[in-house]
Each structure stands twice: as structure tokens, then as C-alpha cells.
Amino acid sequence: MLSQLTVQHFAIVKFLELDFRQGMTTITGETGAGKSIAIDALGLCLGDRADISMIRQGTDKAEVSARFNLSDTPNALIWLQNNDLENSLSDNPNECLLRRTITREGRSRAYINSTPVPLSQLKSLGQLLVNIHGQHAHQSLLRNDIQLSIIDEYADHQQLLQKVKDTYQGCHFLKKQLKQQQLSQQEKQARKQLLEYQIVELNEFALAENEFSEIESEHKRLANSGALIENTQMSLNLLSDSEEVDALSLLQKSISLIESQVQHDEKLSVIVDSLQEAVIQIEEAGYELRQYAEKLELDPEEFEQLEYRLSQAMTLSRKHQVQPEMLYSFHQKLSKEYQQLNNSEAEIEQLTIELENAQKNYAKHAKKLSQSRQRYAKELSKKITESIQKLNMEDGQFHVLITQNESNNLSPLGIDNIEFQVAANAGQGLQNLGKVASGGELSRISLAIQVIISQRVSTPTLIFDEVDVGISGATAAVVGNLLRKLGESTQIFCVTHLPQVAGNGHQQMIVNKKSDGKTTNTNMQLLDSTERIQELARLLGGDVITEHTLANAKDLLIA
């Protein structure tokens, strides 16, 4: 529950510190006194949008803090634990302090238990602590999305809705992917046809890796085979095969001459060894050269084939605008791209299957949600009918009509269309709420719904900001009794201008506005029993309070 609210330099409030109790607290005051300012300040503390116009004139910063006792709010305590925001500074671990500041520069800061937090976290926690029903709630009641949210809130469809939203997101993602694939499919098809032509041509040529370098090298060898044979033979003759004089015979002759002189000088033996090694080298070189020469042959047919393949490679190189030595890797690249395009077609087929399965999954969860809505709609229709009949619509009937959307457009909220219908008088058929309900009837229906919904949700604090607009007389007394009964189990704040409602509060606060001609300040204070009677009398009779109005006020005040 909300235990304390501190407001500083907010709107026309200079400073305000309010302590609150359990039960129903009614808030009254003159028109324009600022009865809703405290609620606006609390809304800011719960994560509402900040605006520099909220800062009191002549000051640089507005600050609002709200203290809560979470003894009866286990969900909020769990949330704080999960987000590491427990209150470690207070002796009471069940206490939680929310704070919000706004500066003239437009900066807004939020704090939970003195820890700076993003606004999203403040909103998330705030939804567990306070539920505010505004004075224009009856107008939004005509919107279909609001009507649907009322059913879902009453039925506690959070998990079912999340399932539908999750499966919707899955369908939406797959549909988007499939559309992107299909949009580019024409371009891919044209590219695939070109690749098919290019790959067939390259497949026929079938150039192997590094083959071009080998072809080029072998072609060069065969092109020069005549000169190779001639020069190889001449070299062999010079080395060892000449019938007259060659290097080998000259070396051998030189060795014989020097060996004959070794006996005269032992130093010549080293030279003999060197010359003998040279003989061995020449003999080995001659052997290898002879082997090479024997393999050399002029093969015009092989040369012609190599020349043709080299010419083809050069032609394909120019055609595809790549270096001839890159033809193999280019061929592999085109083949890989072609395979990817084939995979793209398979991917479209797979995405289509996945989308169909996702849509079936969505339909399953949406149908389950729809069935639950139908069940709770009957229950809620009955409760609202009973409630509005107590609110001076004796013959009123309320009905929630739910039909299934037959279009193929998926929605994260499911497959249901909703319409709130009402028959305000006996003998009238049910019609759309917006067509037949007057302003006062709409207010009563809205209030009945809010009270019923409030009894279903676990939010510990409920705020009703002039939700009794358009209600008066005996109906107002019923509304007061209704809210007081709700206040026995839930903390309620009710801003009202009706004495019949104000008198039902467990406690009552008054809002006063004062001005010295230069500045204006709004104040709010708790009334004792005598002051409450005076305030109720003012609400009954205006500025002139008589003994009669005081007597009526005493009758309205419920101890």
C-alpha cells in the first residue's frame, strides 16, 4: 500500500508531505483547487511522461517521492529481488521508495530505493503497486481495444496473451523473411539462368586446379623442342660424346699427366682428387643430359592439343574478364553461387512450411484464448448487469459479444472482435454501447466495470479520479457504498465532488488552493470528524451552510 507521498515544487504545490492509511480515502475540494495534482504527481513517480511544465514557476527542479509498504504485495518484492533493487537502507525490508526528479533543462531521473533506474523499470514496478482509473475512463470504454483489454484483465489472460503474442511474432518474422526471399526471386532466377550458361561452358572446358600453369609450361617446352634437342646434343658432344675432343677426355688426359708427376711432388695429389671429382660431375651431368635428350621428342599432335587448350583458356579468360590462371577459382565461385541460388529455392520451400506450421501454432493458442474469453465474457456480462442495476439502471442489461475475425490478418491480440452491448431500458434490444448509452449511463457502466476488475487484480492501491462524473442522488450513495466495500480489502483513493461518495470514505482529505496575488499554492490535509461534516455540508449546499445541510452531512458520514 501507499504509505507516504512527498511532493516538492510540482505544478502549484510548493511542498506537500502526506501520510496515508489503509481503506478508502476520499479527496474533495473546490473546483480548480488541484484535487488531481497529487494523483498526477504520483503518476510521475510511477513512470508517467515528464514535462518541464510540471515544475513550479520560479523553481529549477520538481521532485516527487512515494513510499510503499509491500507487506501485502509479494509480487513487487519478488520483482525487486529479481532486479537487485531491494531496500538495503531501511530497517523495514518490506518498504520501497520511488523517487522522480525533473529539471528545467528537461532532464528527468528515476530512482528505486535510492538506486538510479531507467524509466522502463519504474513503470514495470509501478504497475504492480498502483492502478489509476482516470475521470475519462468511460470515454475510452467505447474503444474496442480497451474493451478487449478489460476482458483479458478480468480473466487474467496474461499467459495466454503472451503465447499468442509470441506465436504472432514468430509468424510475422517468417512472413517477412519469406516475402524478402520471394521479392528477390525474379532477380535470382535471371542470375541463375546466366550462371547455368556460364557453368555449362566452364564444365565442358573442365580446367583443373593449377592446370593452366602446367599447360603453359608444357606448351612452351614443346614449342621449343627442336632447339632443346639440338642444344642438348651439342652439349653432350662437348662433354663426353665427341669423336674428336670433349671435356671428359681432356680431363682424363690432364689427370694422367699430373698423376705421373705426383711422385715428384705429393702436393699434386690434391689437384688430382679435384680433377677426378670433376670427372664424376661431368659423367653424372652427361648421364642426366642423355636421359633428358632421349625423352625429348617432337609430337605435333600433342603440341596441337596443348595449343588448342591454351587458346580456349585465353578465350574464356577474355570472355569472363578474369586472368587465365584464375579461371579455375572463378569456375568454383560460380558453382558455389549457383548452389546457393538452388538453396534459396529450397529455403523458400522450407520457409513456407515453417510459416504454415507457425500459423497453425498461432491458431491453436488464439483459439484457446478465444474460448477462454467467451467463457469469462458470460461471467463478466452477468456481473456488470447486476452492478448497473444497483446503480439506478433497474432494467439495464449488459452483454459482451465476441466474434472471431475471419480475415487472414493475424493480430498479436488474437482472433477476436469484441463489442460491448447494452439495453438501458426494459423492452429494448441489446445495441452497441456507444450508440445507446447516455453520458451518465456510460459513467455508471464504466464504474461498475472498474470496481469488478479491481476485485480481480492484485494491485494493492486503487485510485479513482472523478470516475463518478454524471452520477448523482441515490446512485451516488450506491457508488459510495460500493467503493467503501472495496476499500475494506484494498487501499482506495477517490477524488470526488459527490458528498454521498465522500461520506463513505474511511478517511477524508481536502485540497485547498491559496494565492497572495503573486504566487499560488495548493495544500492537502486530513480532516477530523467535525471538519468532514463541514466539508460534506459544503458539498451539499455550497458556500451557505445551514443547520439542515449540517444534519444531512452527519447522516451521510459513515463512521
Short mmCIF file of C-alpha atoms in Angstrom, two decimals, residues 62-476:
data_model
loop_
_atom_site.label_atom_id
_atom_site.label_comp_id
_atom_site.label_asym_id
_atom_site.label_seq_id
_atom_site.Cartn_x
_atom_site.Cartn_y
_atom_site.Cartn_z
CA ALA A 62 10.45 19.34 -9.20
CA GLU A 63 10.76 16.24 -7.04
CA VAL A 64 8.22 13.59 -6.08
CA SER A 65 8.77 10.55 -3.87
CA ALA A 66 6.35 7.78 -2.91
CA ARG A 67 6.89 5.33 -0.06
CA PHE A 68 5.17 1.94 -0.19
CA ASN A 69 4.70 -0.84 2.33
CA LEU A 70 4.98 -4.10 0.38
CA SER A 71 3.90 -6.47 3.13
CA ASP A 72 0.77 -7.27 1.12
CA THR A 73 2.50 -7.14 -2.28
CA PRO A 74 4.68 -10.25 -2.72
CA ASN A 75 4.87 -9.77 -6.50
CA ALA A 76 6.54 -6.39 -6.02
CA LEU A 77 9.02 -7.85 -3.52
CA ILE A 78 9.91 -10.62 -5.95
CA TRP A 79 10.33 -8.02 -8.72
CA LEU A 80 12.74 -6.01 -6.54
CA GLN A 81 14.75 -9.13 -5.72
CA ASN A 82 14.94 -10.19 -9.37
CA ASN A 83 16.19 -6.74 -10.33
CA ASP A 84 18.60 -6.37 -7.37
CA LEU A 85 16.74 -3.32 -6.09
CA GLU A 86 15.79 -4.39 -2.56
CA ASN A 87 15.73 -1.74 0.14
CA SER A 88 19.03 -2.21 1.99
CA LEU A 89 19.00 1.19 3.71
CA SER A 90 15.79 0.84 5.72
CA ASP A 91 15.13 -1.20 8.85
CA ASN A 92 11.95 -2.41 7.16
CA PRO A 93 12.82 -4.71 4.20
CA ASN A 94 9.19 -4.52 3.06
CA GLU A 95 9.45 -0.78 2.45
CA CYS A 96 10.07 0.62 -1.02
CA LEU A 97 10.83 4.22 -2.01
CA LEU A 98 10.24 5.55 -5.54
CA ARG A 99 11.60 8.97 -6.48
CA ARG A 100 11.47 11.10 -9.62
CA THR A 101 13.06 14.47 -10.41
CA ILE A 102 12.63 16.89 -13.35
CA THR A 103 14.90 19.86 -14.10
CA ARG A 104 14.36 22.97 -16.19
CA GLU A 105 16.91 21.60 -18.67
CA GLY A 106 14.44 18.80 -19.41
CA ARG A 107 16.38 16.08 -17.61
CA SER A 108 14.35 13.50 -15.75
CA ARG A 109 15.80 10.98 -13.30
CA ALA A 110 14.15 7.98 -11.65
CA TYR A 111 15.18 6.10 -8.51
CA ILE A 112 14.06 2.91 -6.80
CA ASN A 113 15.33 2.60 -3.23
CA SER A 114 17.93 5.32 -3.97
CA THR A 115 19.28 3.44 -6.99
CA PRO A 116 19.08 5.27 -10.35
CA VAL A 117 16.97 3.24 -12.80
CA PRO A 118 15.65 3.62 -16.37
CA LEU A 119 12.06 4.79 -16.73
CA SER A 120 11.03 1.37 -18.05
CA GLN A 121 11.89 -0.24 -14.70
CA LEU A 122 9.95 2.43 -12.80
CA LYS A 123 6.90 1.74 -14.98
CA SER A 124 7.26 -2.02 -14.59
CA LEU A 125 7.30 -1.81 -10.79
CA GLY A 126 4.60 0.88 -10.71
CA GLN A 127 2.12 -1.41 -12.47
CA LEU A 128 2.41 -3.80 -9.52
CA LEU A 129 1.78 -1.08 -6.94
CA VAL A 130 -0.96 1.28 -8.14
CA ASN A 131 -3.83 1.16 -10.62
CA ILE A 132 -5.19 4.59 -11.60
CA HIS A 133 -8.68 4.93 -13.08
CA GLY A 134 -8.98 8.35 -14.68
CA GLN A 135 -12.01 10.59 -14.96
CA HIS A 136 -12.22 9.96 -18.72
CA ALA A 137 -12.21 6.18 -18.42
CA HIS A 138 -15.85 5.99 -19.50
CA GLN A 139 -14.96 7.65 -22.81
CA SER A 140 -12.18 5.17 -23.59
CA LEU A 141 -14.65 2.40 -22.78
CA LEU A 142 -16.07 2.83 -26.30
CA ARG A 143 -12.79 1.71 -27.89
CA ASN A 144 -12.65 -1.93 -28.96
CA ASP A 145 -9.05 -2.41 -27.84
CA ILE A 146 -9.96 -1.16 -24.34
CA GLN A 147 -12.96 -3.49 -24.26
CA LEU A 148 -10.74 -6.41 -25.19
CA SER A 149 -8.19 -5.48 -22.53
CA ILE A 150 -10.99 -5.39 -19.92
CA ILE A 151 -11.96 -8.99 -20.71
CA ASP A 152 -8.32 -10.09 -20.63
CA GLU A 153 -7.64 -8.27 -17.36
CA TYR A 154 -10.74 -9.74 -15.75
CA ALA A 155 -9.85 -13.25 -16.94
CA ASP A 156 -6.13 -12.83 -16.08
CA HIS A 157 -5.13 -13.83 -19.60
CA GLN A 158 -1.53 -12.72 -19.23
CA GLN A 159 0.00 -16.12 -20.02
CA LEU A 160 -2.45 -16.93 -22.82
CA LEU A 161 -1.92 -13.50 -24.35
CA GLN A 162 1.85 -13.90 -24.17
CA LYS A 163 1.60 -17.22 -26.00
CA VAL A 164 -0.48 -15.60 -28.73
CA LYS A 165 1.92 -12.64 -28.96
CA ASP A 166 4.95 -14.93 -29.13
CA THR A 167 3.45 -17.11 -31.87
CA TYR A 168 2.30 -13.98 -33.71
CA GLN A 169 5.86 -12.62 -33.62
CA GLY A 170 7.11 -15.95 -34.98
CA CYS A 171 4.62 -15.80 -37.86
CA HIS A 172 5.43 -12.15 -38.53
CA PHE A 173 9.17 -12.86 -38.68
CA LEU A 174 8.80 -15.84 -41.00
CA LYS A 175 6.34 -13.97 -43.23
CA LYS A 176 8.78 -11.09 -43.54
CA GLN A 177 11.64 -13.44 -44.41
CA LEU A 178 9.53 -15.28 -46.98
CA LYS A 179 8.42 -12.02 -48.59
CA GLN A 180 12.01 -10.83 -48.88
CA GLN A 181 13.02 -14.11 -50.47
CA GLN A 182 10.12 -14.01 -52.90
CA LEU A 183 10.70 -10.37 -53.88
CA SER A 184 14.29 -11.13 -54.91
CA GLN A 185 13.41 -14.44 -56.56
CA GLN A 186 12.95 -12.94 -60.05
CA GLU A 187 16.39 -11.37 -59.93
CA LYS A 188 17.81 -14.60 -58.59
CA GLN A 189 16.14 -16.58 -61.37
CA ALA A 190 17.69 -14.35 -64.06
CA ARG A 191 21.06 -14.67 -62.37
CA LYS A 192 20.64 -18.43 -62.15
CA GLN A 193 19.98 -18.73 -65.88
CA LEU A 194 23.15 -16.76 -66.64
CA LEU A 195 25.13 -18.91 -64.23
CA GLU A 196 23.78 -22.09 -65.82
CA TYR A 197 25.09 -20.98 -69.23
CA GLN A 198 28.48 -19.96 -67.83
CA ILE A 199 28.90 -23.05 -65.70
CA VAL A 200 27.99 -25.45 -68.56
CA GLU A 201 30.67 -23.80 -70.69
CA LEU A 202 33.27 -23.98 -67.92
CA ASN A 203 32.24 -27.54 -67.05
CA GLU A 204 32.86 -28.57 -70.68
CA PHE A 205 36.31 -27.00 -70.58
CA ALA A 206 36.88 -28.65 -67.15
CA LEU A 207 40.08 -26.84 -66.27
CA ALA A 208 41.69 -28.46 -63.23
CA GLU A 209 43.36 -26.59 -60.39
CA ASN A 210 46.85 -25.30 -61.46
CA GLU A 211 46.27 -26.88 -64.89
CA PHE A 212 46.70 -23.63 -66.80
CA SER A 213 50.24 -23.16 -65.45
CA GLU A 214 51.05 -26.74 -66.43
CA ILE A 215 49.59 -26.27 -69.93
CA GLU A 216 51.50 -23.04 -70.37
CA SER A 217 54.76 -24.66 -69.25
CA GLU A 218 54.31 -27.79 -71.42
CA HIS A 219 53.31 -25.70 -74.43
CA LYS A 220 56.47 -23.61 -74.05
CA ARG A 221 58.57 -26.78 -73.86
CA LEU A 222 57.05 -28.35 -76.95
CA ALA A 223 57.19 -25.09 -78.86
CA ASN A 224 60.99 -25.06 -78.29
CA SER A 225 61.59 -28.83 -78.53
CA GLY A 226 63.73 -28.55 -81.73
CA ALA A 227 66.16 -26.12 -80.14
CA LEU A 228 66.17 -28.19 -76.96
CA ILE A 229 67.12 -31.36 -78.83
CA GLU A 230 69.81 -29.62 -80.90
CA ASN A 231 71.43 -27.81 -77.98
CA THR A 232 71.22 -30.86 -75.72
CA GLN A 233 73.06 -32.99 -78.30
CA MET A 234 75.71 -30.34 -78.82
CA SER A 235 76.22 -30.12 -75.06
CA LEU A 236 76.62 -33.92 -74.82
CA ASN A 237 79.23 -33.82 -77.58
CA LEU A 238 81.16 -31.12 -75.78
CA LEU A 239 81.00 -33.02 -72.51
CA SER A 240 81.67 -36.62 -73.48
CA ASP A 241 80.26 -37.87 -76.81
CA SER A 242 82.59 -36.16 -79.33
CA GLU A 243 84.57 -38.46 -81.62
CA GLU A 244 87.43 -35.98 -81.54
CA VAL A 245 87.87 -33.92 -78.36
CA ASP A 246 85.46 -33.43 -75.45
CA ALA A 247 85.66 -32.17 -71.88
CA LEU A 248 85.72 -35.63 -70.31
CA SER A 249 88.63 -36.90 -72.43
CA LEU A 250 90.58 -33.68 -71.81
CA LEU A 251 90.07 -34.02 -68.04
CA GLN A 252 91.16 -37.64 -68.09
CA LYS A 253 94.28 -36.72 -70.11
CA SER A 254 95.02 -33.91 -67.61
CA ILE A 255 94.72 -36.36 -64.69
CA SER A 256 97.16 -38.78 -66.33
CA LEU A 257 99.73 -36.04 -66.84
CA ILE A 258 99.54 -34.76 -63.25
CA GLU A 259 99.44 -38.27 -61.73
CA SER A 260 102.79 -39.00 -63.45
CA GLN A 261 104.29 -36.11 -61.51
CA VAL A 262 102.84 -36.86 -58.07
CA GLN A 263 105.93 -38.90 -57.23
CA HIS A 264 107.95 -35.74 -57.59
CA ASP A 265 105.58 -33.59 -55.52
CA GLU A 266 102.90 -35.01 -53.20
CA LYS A 267 101.03 -31.69 -53.27
CA LEU A 268 99.77 -32.54 -56.79
CA SER A 269 97.63 -35.39 -55.32
CA VAL A 270 95.10 -32.83 -54.04
CA ILE A 271 94.72 -31.43 -57.58
CA VAL A 272 94.31 -34.96 -58.95
CA ASP A 273 91.47 -35.56 -56.44
CA SER A 274 89.72 -32.37 -57.53
CA LEU A 275 90.02 -33.29 -61.21
CA GLN A 276 88.65 -36.77 -60.52
CA GLU A 277 85.62 -35.21 -58.73
CA ALA A 278 85.13 -33.01 -61.80
CA VAL A 279 85.16 -36.13 -63.97
CA ILE A 280 82.44 -37.67 -61.80
CA GLN A 281 80.33 -34.47 -62.03
CA ILE A 282 80.71 -34.37 -65.82
CA GLU A 283 79.83 -38.04 -66.13
CA GLU A 284 76.66 -37.51 -63.96
CA ALA A 285 75.70 -34.38 -65.87
CA GLY A 286 76.22 -36.22 -69.14
CA TYR A 287 74.06 -39.12 -67.92
CA GLU A 288 71.22 -36.82 -66.88
CA LEU A 289 71.50 -34.81 -70.09
CA ARG A 290 71.41 -38.03 -72.14
CA GLN A 291 68.34 -39.20 -70.24
CA TYR A 292 66.66 -35.83 -70.90
CA ALA A 293 67.62 -35.97 -74.59
CA GLU A 294 66.21 -39.48 -75.00
CA LYS A 295 62.84 -38.30 -73.71
CA LEU A 296 62.78 -35.26 -75.93
CA GLU A 297 60.70 -35.82 -78.99
CA LEU A 298 58.69 -33.74 -81.41
CA ASP A 299 54.98 -34.64 -81.01
CA PRO A 300 52.95 -32.36 -83.31
CA GLU A 301 49.65 -33.90 -82.21
CA GLU A 302 50.29 -33.27 -78.50
CA PHE A 303 51.50 -29.77 -79.29
CA GLU A 304 48.37 -29.10 -81.30
CA GLN A 305 46.17 -30.28 -78.44
CA LEU A 306 48.02 -28.12 -75.94
CA GLU A 307 47.84 -25.13 -78.25
CA TYR A 308 44.08 -25.63 -78.68
CA ARG A 309 43.52 -25.92 -74.91
CA LEU A 310 45.67 -22.88 -74.24
CA SER A 311 43.71 -20.94 -76.84
CA GLN A 312 40.41 -21.99 -75.24
CA ALA A 313 41.65 -20.90 -71.83
CA MET A 314 42.64 -17.49 -73.21
CA THR A 315 39.25 -17.13 -74.94
CA LEU A 316 37.33 -17.98 -71.74
CA SER A 317 39.61 -15.66 -69.80
CA ARG A 318 38.73 -12.71 -72.02
CA LYS A 319 35.03 -13.66 -72.06
CA HIS A 320 34.72 -13.75 -68.27
CA GLN A 321 37.20 -10.92 -67.76
CA VAL A 322 39.50 -12.83 -65.42
CA GLN A 323 43.15 -13.76 -65.64
CA PRO A 324 43.58 -17.20 -67.27
CA GLU A 325 45.31 -18.57 -64.17
CA MET A 326 42.16 -17.55 -62.20
CA LEU A 327 39.72 -19.48 -64.38
CA TYR A 328 39.59 -22.48 -62.07
CA SER A 329 38.79 -20.42 -58.93
CA PHE A 330 36.28 -18.37 -60.96
CA HIS A 331 34.58 -21.59 -62.04
CA GLN A 332 34.39 -22.73 -58.41
CA LYS A 333 32.96 -19.36 -57.34
CA LEU A 334 30.18 -19.52 -59.96
CA SER A 335 29.34 -23.09 -58.97
CA LYS A 336 29.10 -22.08 -55.31
CA GLU A 337 26.81 -19.14 -56.15
CA TYR A 338 24.64 -21.39 -58.30
CA GLN A 339 24.33 -23.84 -55.41
CA GLN A 340 23.35 -21.00 -53.09
CA LEU A 341 20.61 -19.97 -55.52
CA ASN A 342 19.36 -23.54 -55.55
CA ASN A 343 19.46 -23.47 -51.76
CA SER A 344 17.46 -20.22 -51.89
CA GLU A 345 14.65 -22.03 -53.68
CA ALA A 346 14.82 -24.76 -51.08
CA GLU A 347 14.86 -22.09 -48.38
CA ILE A 348 11.63 -20.60 -49.77
CA GLU A 349 10.03 -24.03 -49.66
CA GLN A 350 11.30 -24.52 -46.10
CA LEU A 351 10.14 -21.06 -45.01
CA THR A 352 6.71 -21.76 -46.50
CA ILE A 353 6.47 -24.97 -44.49
CA GLU A 354 7.71 -23.24 -41.32
CA LEU A 355 5.21 -20.39 -41.80
CA GLU A 356 2.33 -22.83 -42.23
CA ASN A 357 3.35 -24.63 -39.03
CA ALA A 358 3.76 -21.30 -37.18
CA GLN A 359 0.31 -20.18 -38.33
CA LYS A 360 -1.19 -23.46 -37.11
CA ASN A 361 0.55 -22.94 -33.76
CA TYR A 362 -0.76 -19.36 -33.61
CA ALA A 363 -4.28 -20.54 -34.46
CA LYS A 364 -4.12 -23.13 -31.68
CA HIS A 365 -3.18 -20.60 -28.99
CA ALA A 366 -5.50 -17.91 -30.39
CA LYS A 367 -8.41 -20.37 -30.34
CA LYS A 368 -7.62 -21.31 -26.76
CA LEU A 369 -7.56 -17.61 -25.82
CA SER A 370 -10.84 -17.05 -27.68
CA GLN A 371 -12.55 -19.90 -25.88
CA SER A 372 -11.43 -18.52 -22.52
CA ARG A 373 -12.64 -15.04 -23.49
CA GLN A 374 -16.06 -16.46 -24.40
CA ARG A 375 -16.30 -18.17 -21.03
CA TYR A 376 -15.27 -15.12 -18.99
CA ALA A 377 -17.35 -12.77 -21.16
CA LYS A 378 -20.51 -14.54 -19.97
CA GLU A 379 -19.39 -14.27 -16.36
CA LEU A 380 -18.44 -10.60 -16.70
CA SER A 381 -21.69 -9.76 -18.53
CA LYS A 382 -23.68 -11.17 -15.66
CA LYS A 383 -21.68 -9.28 -13.01
CA ILE A 384 -21.85 -5.96 -14.85
CA THR A 385 -25.61 -6.38 -15.39
CA GLU A 386 -26.12 -6.96 -11.66
CA SER A 387 -23.93 -3.99 -10.80
CA ILE A 388 -25.53 -1.44 -13.17
CA GLN A 389 -28.99 -2.48 -11.98
CA LYS A 390 -27.90 -1.44 -8.49
CA LEU A 391 -26.63 1.83 -9.97
CA ASN A 392 -30.13 3.07 -10.87
CA MET A 393 -30.37 1.17 -14.17
CA GLU A 394 -33.00 -1.25 -12.82
CA ASP A 395 -33.83 -2.80 -16.20
CA GLY A 396 -30.36 -2.50 -17.67
CA GLN A 397 -28.76 -5.44 -19.41
CA PHE A 398 -25.11 -5.71 -20.35
CA HIS A 399 -23.63 -8.18 -22.80
CA VAL A 400 -20.12 -8.83 -24.13
CA LEU A 401 -20.34 -10.04 -27.72
CA ILE A 402 -17.26 -11.83 -29.01
CA THR A 403 -16.96 -12.94 -32.63
CA GLN A 404 -13.99 -14.41 -34.42
CA ASN A 405 -12.18 -12.46 -37.09
CA GLU A 406 -12.44 -14.36 -40.37
CA SER A 407 -9.75 -12.38 -42.21
CA ASN A 408 -6.27 -13.77 -42.74
CA ASN A 409 -4.66 -10.80 -40.99
CA LEU A 410 -3.07 -12.06 -37.80
CA SER A 411 -3.09 -9.93 -34.67
CA PRO A 412 -0.94 -10.14 -31.52
CA LEU A 413 -4.22 -9.89 -29.56
CA GLY A 414 -5.76 -12.97 -31.13
CA ILE A 415 -8.64 -13.66 -33.50
CA ASP A 416 -11.49 -11.98 -31.63
CA ASN A 417 -13.66 -8.98 -32.39
CA ILE A 418 -15.44 -7.55 -29.38
CA GLU A 419 -18.45 -5.37 -28.83
CA PHE A 420 -19.89 -4.17 -25.54
CA GLN A 421 -23.67 -4.10 -25.85
CA VAL A 422 -26.27 -2.63 -23.54
CA ALA A 423 -30.03 -2.39 -23.21
CA ALA A 424 -30.70 0.55 -20.91
CA ASN A 425 -34.44 0.07 -20.58
CA ALA A 426 -36.94 -2.77 -20.45
CA GLY A 427 -38.15 -3.93 -23.84
CA GLN A 428 -35.10 -2.63 -25.68
CA GLY A 429 -32.80 -4.94 -27.57
CA LEU A 430 -29.09 -5.05 -26.98
CA GLN A 431 -27.18 -2.47 -29.03
CA ASN A 432 -23.66 -1.15 -29.29
CA LEU A 433 -22.67 0.67 -26.08
CA GLY A 434 -21.67 3.86 -27.89
CA LYS A 435 -24.99 4.13 -29.72
CA VAL A 436 -27.45 3.86 -26.85
CA ALA A 437 -25.75 4.77 -23.57
CA SER A 438 -26.07 8.34 -22.30
CA GLY A 439 -23.15 10.08 -20.56
CA GLY A 440 -24.48 9.20 -17.11
CA GLU A 441 -25.21 5.60 -18.08
CA LEU A 442 -21.76 5.29 -19.59
CA SER A 443 -20.21 6.59 -16.36
CA ARG A 444 -22.15 4.04 -14.29
CA ILE A 445 -21.23 1.18 -16.59
CA SER A 446 -17.58 2.26 -16.57
CA LEU A 447 -17.54 2.48 -12.77
CA ALA A 448 -19.18 -0.92 -12.43
CA ILE A 449 -16.53 -2.43 -14.71
CA GLN A 450 -13.66 -0.74 -12.87
CA VAL A 451 -14.86 -1.97 -9.49
CA ILE A 452 -15.38 -5.52 -10.76
CA ILE A 453 -11.96 -5.58 -12.43
CA SER A 454 -10.33 -4.12 -9.32
CA GLN A 455 -11.67 -7.00 -7.24
CA ARG A 456 -9.91 -9.42 -9.60
CA VAL A 457 -6.47 -7.85 -9.78
CA SER A 458 -3.78 -7.98 -7.10
CA THR A 459 -2.77 -4.30 -7.22
CA PRO A 460 -2.82 -3.13 -3.56
CA THR A 461 -3.70 0.52 -4.26
CA LEU A 462 -6.53 1.77 -6.50
CA ILE A 463 -7.13 5.39 -7.43
CA PHE A 464 -10.45 6.62 -8.82
CA ASP A 465 -10.09 10.14 -10.19
CA GLU A 466 -13.62 11.62 -10.51
CA VAL A 467 -14.98 8.43 -12.06
CA ASP A 468 -18.39 9.35 -10.60
CA VAL A 469 -18.91 12.18 -13.11
CA GLY A 470 -22.50 12.13 -14.36
CA ILE A 471 -23.76 10.31 -11.26
CA SER A 472 -25.93 11.86 -8.55
CA GLY A 473 -28.62 11.24 -5.98
CA ALA A 474 -29.41 7.71 -4.89
CA THR A 475 -26.98 6.32 -7.44
CA ALA A 476 -24.14 8.27 -5.83
#
